[in-house]
CSV table of C-alpha atoms in Angstrom, one decimal:
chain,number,residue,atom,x,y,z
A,20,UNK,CA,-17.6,19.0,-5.1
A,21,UNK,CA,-14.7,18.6,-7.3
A,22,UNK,CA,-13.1,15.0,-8.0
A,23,UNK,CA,-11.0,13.4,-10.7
A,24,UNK,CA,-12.7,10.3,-12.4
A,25,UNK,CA,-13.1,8.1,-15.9
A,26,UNK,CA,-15.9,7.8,-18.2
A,27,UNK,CA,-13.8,5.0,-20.3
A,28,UNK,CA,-10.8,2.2,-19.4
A,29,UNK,CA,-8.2,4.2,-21.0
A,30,UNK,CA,-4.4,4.3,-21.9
A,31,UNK,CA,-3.1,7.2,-19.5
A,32,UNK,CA,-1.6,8.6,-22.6
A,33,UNK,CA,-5.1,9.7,-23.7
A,34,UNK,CA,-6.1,13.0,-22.1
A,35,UNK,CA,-9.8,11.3,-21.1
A,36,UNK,CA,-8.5,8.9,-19.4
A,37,UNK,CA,-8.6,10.4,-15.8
A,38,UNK,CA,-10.9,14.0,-16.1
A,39,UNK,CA,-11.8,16.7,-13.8
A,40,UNK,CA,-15.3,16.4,-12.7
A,41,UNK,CA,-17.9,17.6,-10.3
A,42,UNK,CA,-19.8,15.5,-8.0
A,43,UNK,CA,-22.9,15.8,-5.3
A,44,UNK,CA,-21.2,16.1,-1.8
A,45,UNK,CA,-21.9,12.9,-0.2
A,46,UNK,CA,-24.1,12.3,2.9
A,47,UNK,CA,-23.2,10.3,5.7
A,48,UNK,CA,-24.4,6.9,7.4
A,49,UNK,CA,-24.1,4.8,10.1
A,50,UNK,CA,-20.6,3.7,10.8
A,51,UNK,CA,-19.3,6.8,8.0
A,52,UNK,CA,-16.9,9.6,8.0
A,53,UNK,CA,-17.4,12.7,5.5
A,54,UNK,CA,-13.6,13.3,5.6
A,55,UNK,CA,-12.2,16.4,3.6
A,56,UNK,CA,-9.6,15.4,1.4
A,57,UNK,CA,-6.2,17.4,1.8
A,58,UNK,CA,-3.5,14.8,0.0
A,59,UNK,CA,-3.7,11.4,-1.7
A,60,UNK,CA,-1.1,9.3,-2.5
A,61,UNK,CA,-1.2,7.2,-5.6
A,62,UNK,CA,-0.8,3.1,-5.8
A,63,UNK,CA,-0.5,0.6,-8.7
A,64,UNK,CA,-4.2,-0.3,-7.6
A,65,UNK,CA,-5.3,2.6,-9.2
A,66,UNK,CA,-3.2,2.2,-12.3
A,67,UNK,CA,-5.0,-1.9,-12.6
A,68,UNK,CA,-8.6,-0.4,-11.8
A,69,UNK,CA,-7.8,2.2,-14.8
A,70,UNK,CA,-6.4,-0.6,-17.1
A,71,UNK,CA,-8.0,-0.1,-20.7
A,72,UNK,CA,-10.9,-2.5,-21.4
A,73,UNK,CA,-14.4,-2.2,-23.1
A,74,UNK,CA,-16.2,-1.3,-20.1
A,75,UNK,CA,-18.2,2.4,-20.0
A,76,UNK,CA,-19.0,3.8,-17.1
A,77,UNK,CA,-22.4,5.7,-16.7
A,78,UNK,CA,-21.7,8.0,-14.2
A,79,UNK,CA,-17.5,9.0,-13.3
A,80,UNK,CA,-16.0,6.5,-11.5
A,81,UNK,CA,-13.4,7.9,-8.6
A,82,UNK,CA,-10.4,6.2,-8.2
A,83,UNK,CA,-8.2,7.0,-5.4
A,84,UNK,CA,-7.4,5.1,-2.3
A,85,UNK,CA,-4.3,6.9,-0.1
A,86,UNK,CA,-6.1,9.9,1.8
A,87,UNK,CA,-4.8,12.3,4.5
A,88,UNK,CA,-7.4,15.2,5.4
A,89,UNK,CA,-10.2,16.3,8.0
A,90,UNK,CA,-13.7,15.1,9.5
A,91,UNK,CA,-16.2,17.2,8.1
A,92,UNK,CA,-19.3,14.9,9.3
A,93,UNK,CA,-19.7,11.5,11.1
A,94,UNK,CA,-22.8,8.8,10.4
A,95,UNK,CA,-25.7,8.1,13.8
A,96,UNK,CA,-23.0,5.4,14.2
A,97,UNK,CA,-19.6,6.9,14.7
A,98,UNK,CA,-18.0,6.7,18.1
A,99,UNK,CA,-14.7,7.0,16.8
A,100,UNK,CA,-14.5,10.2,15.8
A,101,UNK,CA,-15.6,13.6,15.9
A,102,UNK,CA,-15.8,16.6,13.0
A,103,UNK,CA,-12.0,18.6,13.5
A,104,UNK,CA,-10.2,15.4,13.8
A,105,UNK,CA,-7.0,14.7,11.3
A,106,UNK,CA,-7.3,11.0,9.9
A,107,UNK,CA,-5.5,9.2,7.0
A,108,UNK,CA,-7.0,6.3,5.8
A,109,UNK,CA,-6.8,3.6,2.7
A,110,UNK,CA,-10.8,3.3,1.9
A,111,UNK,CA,-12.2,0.5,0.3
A,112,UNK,CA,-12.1,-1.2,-3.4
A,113,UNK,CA,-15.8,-1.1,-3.1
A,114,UNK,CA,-16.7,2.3,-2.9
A,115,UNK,CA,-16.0,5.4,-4.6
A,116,UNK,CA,-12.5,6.7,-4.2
A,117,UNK,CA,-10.7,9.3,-2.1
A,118,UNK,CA,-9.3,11.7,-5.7
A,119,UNK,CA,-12.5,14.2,-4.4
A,120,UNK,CA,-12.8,16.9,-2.3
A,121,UNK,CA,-14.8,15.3,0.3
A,122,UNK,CA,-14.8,11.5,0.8
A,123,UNK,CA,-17.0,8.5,3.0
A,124,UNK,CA,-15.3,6.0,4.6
A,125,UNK,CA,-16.0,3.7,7.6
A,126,UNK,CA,-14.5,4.9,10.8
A,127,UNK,CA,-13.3,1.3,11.4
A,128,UNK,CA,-10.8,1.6,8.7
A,129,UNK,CA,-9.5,5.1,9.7
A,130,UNK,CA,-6.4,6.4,11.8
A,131,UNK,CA,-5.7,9.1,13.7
A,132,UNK,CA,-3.3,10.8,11.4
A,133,UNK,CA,0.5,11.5,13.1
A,134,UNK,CA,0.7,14.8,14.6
A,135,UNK,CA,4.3,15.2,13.2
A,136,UNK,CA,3.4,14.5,10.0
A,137,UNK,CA,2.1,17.0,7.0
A,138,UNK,CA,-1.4,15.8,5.3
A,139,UNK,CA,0.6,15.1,2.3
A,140,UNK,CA,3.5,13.3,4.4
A,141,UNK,CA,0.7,11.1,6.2
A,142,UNK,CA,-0.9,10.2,2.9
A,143,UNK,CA,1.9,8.3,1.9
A,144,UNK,CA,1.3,5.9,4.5
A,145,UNK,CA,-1.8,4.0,5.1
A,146,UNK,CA,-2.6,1.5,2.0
A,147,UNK,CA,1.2,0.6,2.0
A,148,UNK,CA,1.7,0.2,5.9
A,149,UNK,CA,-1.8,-2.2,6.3
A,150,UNK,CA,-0.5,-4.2,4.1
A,151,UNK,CA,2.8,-5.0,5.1
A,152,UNK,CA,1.5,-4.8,8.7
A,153,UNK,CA,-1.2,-7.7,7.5
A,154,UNK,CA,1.8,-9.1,5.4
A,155,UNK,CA,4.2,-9.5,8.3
A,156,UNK,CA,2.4,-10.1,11.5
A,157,UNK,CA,-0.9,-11.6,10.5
A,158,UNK,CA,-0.2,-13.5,7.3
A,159,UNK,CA,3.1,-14.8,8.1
A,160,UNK,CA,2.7,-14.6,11.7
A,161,UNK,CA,6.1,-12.8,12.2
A,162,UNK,CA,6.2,-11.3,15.8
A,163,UNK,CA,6.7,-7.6,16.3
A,164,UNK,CA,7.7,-7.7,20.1
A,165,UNK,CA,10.9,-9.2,18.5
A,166,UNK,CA,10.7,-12.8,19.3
A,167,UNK,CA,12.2,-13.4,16.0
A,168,UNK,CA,14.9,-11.2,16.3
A,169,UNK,CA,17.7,-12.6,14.1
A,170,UNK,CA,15.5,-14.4,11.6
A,171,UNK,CA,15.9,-13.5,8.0
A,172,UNK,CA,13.4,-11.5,5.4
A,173,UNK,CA,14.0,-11.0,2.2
A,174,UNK,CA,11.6,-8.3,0.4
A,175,UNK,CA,11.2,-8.5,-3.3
A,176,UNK,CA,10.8,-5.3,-4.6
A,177,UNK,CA,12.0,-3.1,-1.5
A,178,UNK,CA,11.9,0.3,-3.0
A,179,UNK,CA,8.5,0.3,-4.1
A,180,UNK,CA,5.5,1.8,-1.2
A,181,UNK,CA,5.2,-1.6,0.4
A,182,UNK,CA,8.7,-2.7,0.0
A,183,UNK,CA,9.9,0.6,2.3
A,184,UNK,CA,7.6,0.3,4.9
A,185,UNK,CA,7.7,-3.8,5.6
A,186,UNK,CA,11.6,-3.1,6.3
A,187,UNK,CA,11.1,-0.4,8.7
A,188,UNK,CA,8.8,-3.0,9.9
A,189,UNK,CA,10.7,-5.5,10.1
A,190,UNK,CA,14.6,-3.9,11.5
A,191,UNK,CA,12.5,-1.3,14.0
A,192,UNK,CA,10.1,-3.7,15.4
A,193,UNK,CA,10.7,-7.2,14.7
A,194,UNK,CA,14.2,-6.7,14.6
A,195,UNK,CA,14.9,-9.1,11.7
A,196,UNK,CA,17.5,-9.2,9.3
A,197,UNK,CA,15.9,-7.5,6.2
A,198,UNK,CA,17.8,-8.1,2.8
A,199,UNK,CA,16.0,-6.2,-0.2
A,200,UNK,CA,15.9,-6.2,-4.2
A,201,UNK,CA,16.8,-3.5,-5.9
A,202,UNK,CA,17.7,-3.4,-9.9
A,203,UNK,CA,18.9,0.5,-10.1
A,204,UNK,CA,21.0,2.6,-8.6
A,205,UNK,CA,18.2,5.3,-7.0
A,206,UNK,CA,16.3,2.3,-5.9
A,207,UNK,CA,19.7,1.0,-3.8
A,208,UNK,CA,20.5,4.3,-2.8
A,209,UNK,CA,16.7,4.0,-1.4
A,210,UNK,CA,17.4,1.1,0.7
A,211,UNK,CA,20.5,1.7,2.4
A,212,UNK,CA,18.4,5.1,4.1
A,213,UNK,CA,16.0,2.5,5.4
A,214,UNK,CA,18.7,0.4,6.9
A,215,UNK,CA,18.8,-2.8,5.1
A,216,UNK,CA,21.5,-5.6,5.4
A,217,UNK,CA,22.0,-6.2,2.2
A,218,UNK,CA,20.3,-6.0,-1.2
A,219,UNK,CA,20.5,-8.4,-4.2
A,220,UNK,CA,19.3,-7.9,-8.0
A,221,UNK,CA,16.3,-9.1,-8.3
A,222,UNK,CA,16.4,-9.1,-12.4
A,223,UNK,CA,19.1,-12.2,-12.0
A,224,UNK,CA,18.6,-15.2,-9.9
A,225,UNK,CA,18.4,-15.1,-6.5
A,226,UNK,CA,20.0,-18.2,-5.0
A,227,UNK,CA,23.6,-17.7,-6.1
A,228,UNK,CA,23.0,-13.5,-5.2
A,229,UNK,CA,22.0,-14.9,-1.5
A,230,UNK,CA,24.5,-17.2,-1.0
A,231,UNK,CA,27.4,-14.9,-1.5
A,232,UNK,CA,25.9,-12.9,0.8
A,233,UNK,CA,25.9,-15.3,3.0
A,234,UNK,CA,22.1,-16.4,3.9
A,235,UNK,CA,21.7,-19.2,1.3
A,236,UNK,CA,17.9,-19.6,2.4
A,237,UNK,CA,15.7,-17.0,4.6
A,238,UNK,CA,12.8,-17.5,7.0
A,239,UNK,CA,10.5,-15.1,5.4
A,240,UNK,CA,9.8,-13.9,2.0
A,241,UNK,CA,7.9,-10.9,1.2
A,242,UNK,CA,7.2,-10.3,-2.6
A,243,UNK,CA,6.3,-7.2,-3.8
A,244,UNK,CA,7.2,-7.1,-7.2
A,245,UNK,CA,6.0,-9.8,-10.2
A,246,UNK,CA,5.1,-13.2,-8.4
A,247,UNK,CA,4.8,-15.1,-12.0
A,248,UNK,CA,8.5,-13.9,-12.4
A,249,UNK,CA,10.3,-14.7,-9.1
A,250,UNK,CA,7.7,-17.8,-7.1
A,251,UNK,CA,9.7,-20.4,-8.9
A,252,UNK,CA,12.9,-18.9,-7.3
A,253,UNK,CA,11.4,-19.4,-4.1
A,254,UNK,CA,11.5,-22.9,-3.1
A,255,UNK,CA,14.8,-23.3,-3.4
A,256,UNK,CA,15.9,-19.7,-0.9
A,257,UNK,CA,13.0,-20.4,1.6
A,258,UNK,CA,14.2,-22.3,4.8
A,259,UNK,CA,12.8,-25.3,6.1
A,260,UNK,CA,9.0,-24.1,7.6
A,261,UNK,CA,9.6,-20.8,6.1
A,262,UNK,CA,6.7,-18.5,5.2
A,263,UNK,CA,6.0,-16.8,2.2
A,264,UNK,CA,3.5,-13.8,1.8
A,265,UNK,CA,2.4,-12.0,-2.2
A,266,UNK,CA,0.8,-8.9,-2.6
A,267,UNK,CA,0.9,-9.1,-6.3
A,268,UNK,CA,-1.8,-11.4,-8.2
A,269,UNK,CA,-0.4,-13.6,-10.5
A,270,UNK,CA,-1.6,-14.2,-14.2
A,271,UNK,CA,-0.9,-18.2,-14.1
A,272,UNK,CA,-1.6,-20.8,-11.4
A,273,UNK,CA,1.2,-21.0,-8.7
A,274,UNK,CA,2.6,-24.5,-8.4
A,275,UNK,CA,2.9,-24.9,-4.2
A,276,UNK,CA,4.2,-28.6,-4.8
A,277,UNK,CA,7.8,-27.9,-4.2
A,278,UNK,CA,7.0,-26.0,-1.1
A,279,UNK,CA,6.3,-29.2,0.4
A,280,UNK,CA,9.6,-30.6,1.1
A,281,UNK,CA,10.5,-27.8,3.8
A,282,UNK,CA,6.8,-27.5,5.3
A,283,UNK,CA,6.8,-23.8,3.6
A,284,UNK,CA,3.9,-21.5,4.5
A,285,UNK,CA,2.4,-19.5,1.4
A,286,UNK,CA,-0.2,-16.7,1.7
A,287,UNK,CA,-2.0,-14.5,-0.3
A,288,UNK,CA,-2.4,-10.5,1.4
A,289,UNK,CA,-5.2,-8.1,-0.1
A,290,UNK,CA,-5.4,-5.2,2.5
A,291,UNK,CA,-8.9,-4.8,0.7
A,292,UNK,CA,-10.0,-7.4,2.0
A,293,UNK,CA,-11.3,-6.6,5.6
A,294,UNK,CA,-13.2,-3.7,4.4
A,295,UNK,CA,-14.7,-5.4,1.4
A,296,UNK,CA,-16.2,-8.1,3.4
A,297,UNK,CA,-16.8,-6.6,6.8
A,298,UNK,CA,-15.0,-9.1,8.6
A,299,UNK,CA,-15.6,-8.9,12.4
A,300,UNK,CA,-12.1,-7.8,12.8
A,301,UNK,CA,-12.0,-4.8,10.6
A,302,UNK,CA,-11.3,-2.5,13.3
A,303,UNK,CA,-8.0,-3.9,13.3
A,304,UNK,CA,-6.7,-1.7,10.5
A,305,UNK,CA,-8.2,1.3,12.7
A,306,UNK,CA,-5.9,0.4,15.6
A,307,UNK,CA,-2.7,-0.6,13.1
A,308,UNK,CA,-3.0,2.9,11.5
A,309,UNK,CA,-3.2,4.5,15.4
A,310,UNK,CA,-0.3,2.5,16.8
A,311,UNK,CA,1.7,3.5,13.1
A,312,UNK,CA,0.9,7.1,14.1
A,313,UNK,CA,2.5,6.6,17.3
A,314,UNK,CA,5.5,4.7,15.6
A,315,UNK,CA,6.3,7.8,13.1
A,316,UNK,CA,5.8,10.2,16.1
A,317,UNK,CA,8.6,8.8,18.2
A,318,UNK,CA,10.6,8.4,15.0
A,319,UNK,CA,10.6,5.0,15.3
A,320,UNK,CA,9.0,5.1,11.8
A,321,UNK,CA,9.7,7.5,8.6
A,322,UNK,CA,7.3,8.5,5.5
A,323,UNK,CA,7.7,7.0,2.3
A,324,UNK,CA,6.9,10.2,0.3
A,325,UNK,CA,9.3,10.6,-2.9
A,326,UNK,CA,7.6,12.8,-5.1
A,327,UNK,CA,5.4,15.7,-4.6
A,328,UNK,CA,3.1,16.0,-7.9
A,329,UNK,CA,1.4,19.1,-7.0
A,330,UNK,CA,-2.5,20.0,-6.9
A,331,UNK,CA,-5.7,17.2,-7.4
A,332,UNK,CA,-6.4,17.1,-10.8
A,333,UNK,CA,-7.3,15.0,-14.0
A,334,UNK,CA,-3.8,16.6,-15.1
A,335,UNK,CA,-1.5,15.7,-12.2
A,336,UNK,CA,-3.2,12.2,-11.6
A,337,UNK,CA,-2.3,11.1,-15.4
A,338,UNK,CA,1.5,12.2,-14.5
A,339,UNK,CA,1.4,9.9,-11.4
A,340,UNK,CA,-0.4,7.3,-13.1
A,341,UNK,CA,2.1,7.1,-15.7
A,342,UNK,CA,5.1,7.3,-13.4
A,343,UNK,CA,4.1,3.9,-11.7
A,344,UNK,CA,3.3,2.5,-15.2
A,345,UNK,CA,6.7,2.9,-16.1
A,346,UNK,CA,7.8,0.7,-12.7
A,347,UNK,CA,10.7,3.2,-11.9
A,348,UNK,CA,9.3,5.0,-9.1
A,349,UNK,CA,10.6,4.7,-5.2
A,350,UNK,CA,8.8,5.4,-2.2
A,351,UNK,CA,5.6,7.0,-2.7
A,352,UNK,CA,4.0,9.4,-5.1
A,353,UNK,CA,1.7,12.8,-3.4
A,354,UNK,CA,-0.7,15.1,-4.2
A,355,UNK,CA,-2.0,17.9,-2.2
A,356,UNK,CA,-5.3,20.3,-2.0
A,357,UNK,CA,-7.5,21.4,-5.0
């Protein structure tokens, strides 16, 4: 089969850095889907697990983990589903990427893909959406029945993949007041389609930004974008037993101390996590990405695909990576077929 992998951690710049390859066509087991691939999106995970260092690979490493496409083959296992079925799916950090032409993943990670949506539409969706969904209503426990209708989240970083779909989260089903930060004009122009109540700049400080507009201190804070840069902002926006959720690792310890005062709630989410230690509640991302599917089919929720890059290749994958290297993307960034 064909795929797109790396031999060597390289700059994107350098044409070996990402390079079309073939691969056996895998077999599958137990609880696995042989899925074949018709779009992928691309996430800054795959730019970090490409990041140059000394490490050689013996064998090409597939990177890749935003898939849209169609069971070929399902493990003794499977009860889920069938060969013919349309899924989308995020994979897992573990195992070899979705950037080939046929692809195993669990089941218990899989979703039905929306019947209203294109393959490469769907592929937009499902790394992005688990881990807001996780964000929101696991992690900082925010209720998406609307019983906290009224409160107030602020999302750091609200143009990016994540960013886009916690607010459609958070106005269409928990029926929060969302404000977002945006540092650019295409990135503002981004947010007011998704229906946010405001937006500050997140490249100056926050607290006097927030308190013109009204909400001196929020209930919930999402961030999306740089936690080194913008946690120390955070104690002093957060309300009293307010939670706090990161997506983005930081590079230096986090000091929690001042959180203390006002009871504050921080949390780490990794939407890797599930799969990579088969927690007894994996299936959970499996019924997320089913009831999402039913969310985009009643229009309740939109795609967050921005840019269409064209075919699978070594080629076309360098272009993406570099577009989310240079941190000016919005929405989500496509490819489609072989």
């Amino acid at each position: 089969m064909k795929a797109v992998g790396l031999l060597r951690y390289l700059p994107i710049d350098d044409p070996e850095s990402l390079l079309d390859v073939e691969l056996p066509k895998p077999t599958p087991n137990g609880h696995d889907l042989l899925v074949e691939v018709r779009a992928i999106s691309v996430n800054p995970v795959d730019t970090k697990q490409r990041a140059p260092k000394e490490q050689v690979e013996t064998a090409p490493k597939v990177l890749g983990w935003d898939v849209a496409g169609v069971v070929k083959g399902t493990g003794k296992d499977v009860t889920l589903f069938k060969p013919g079925d349309e899924v989308y799916y995020a994979g897992s950090i573990v195992r070899p990427g979705g950037n080939s032409e046929f692809h195993l993943v669990d089941e218990r990670i899989v979703g039905r893909k929306p019947k209203n949506l294109s393959f490469a539409e769907a592929a937009a969706l499902p790394l992005t959406t688990i881990t807001a969904w996780e964000a929101m209503f696991d992690r900082m426990g925010v209720s998406k029945n609307g019983r906290n209708a009224g409160r107030t989240l602020l999302v750091i970083g609200g143009a990016g993949g994540v960013g886009s779909i916690a607010i459609q989260l958070a106005k269409k089903l928990a029926r929060l007041k969302v404000i977002a930060t945006a540092s650019r004009v295409q990135s503002v122009k981004w947010l007011t389609e998704l229906g946010v109540d405001a937006y500050v700049d997140h490249s100056q400080e926050l607290a006097p930004q927030l308190k013109s507009a009204g909400t001196p201190e929020v209930d919930y804070i999402l961030c999306c974008n740089s936690t080194d840069a913008h946690f120390p902002q955070f104690a002093s926006i957060i309300a009293p037993q307010g939670k706090i959720c990161t997506i983005v690792r930081t590079m230096k310890p986090v000091d929690l101390a001042p959180l203390m005062a006002k009871s504050a709630t921080f949390a780490w989410e990794l939407m890797f996590t599930r799969s990579t230690y088969g927690t007894a509640d994996m299936i959970g991302q499996h019924e997320l990405l089913n009831e999402t599917a039913t969310l985009v089919e009643s229009g309740a929720l939109r795609t967050t695909l921005s840019t269409h890059l064209g075919k699978i290749n070594a080629a076309n994958l360098r272009r993406a990576h570099k577009f989310l290297e240079e941190g000016h993307t919005v929405g989500k960034i496509v490819l489609e077929g072989f």
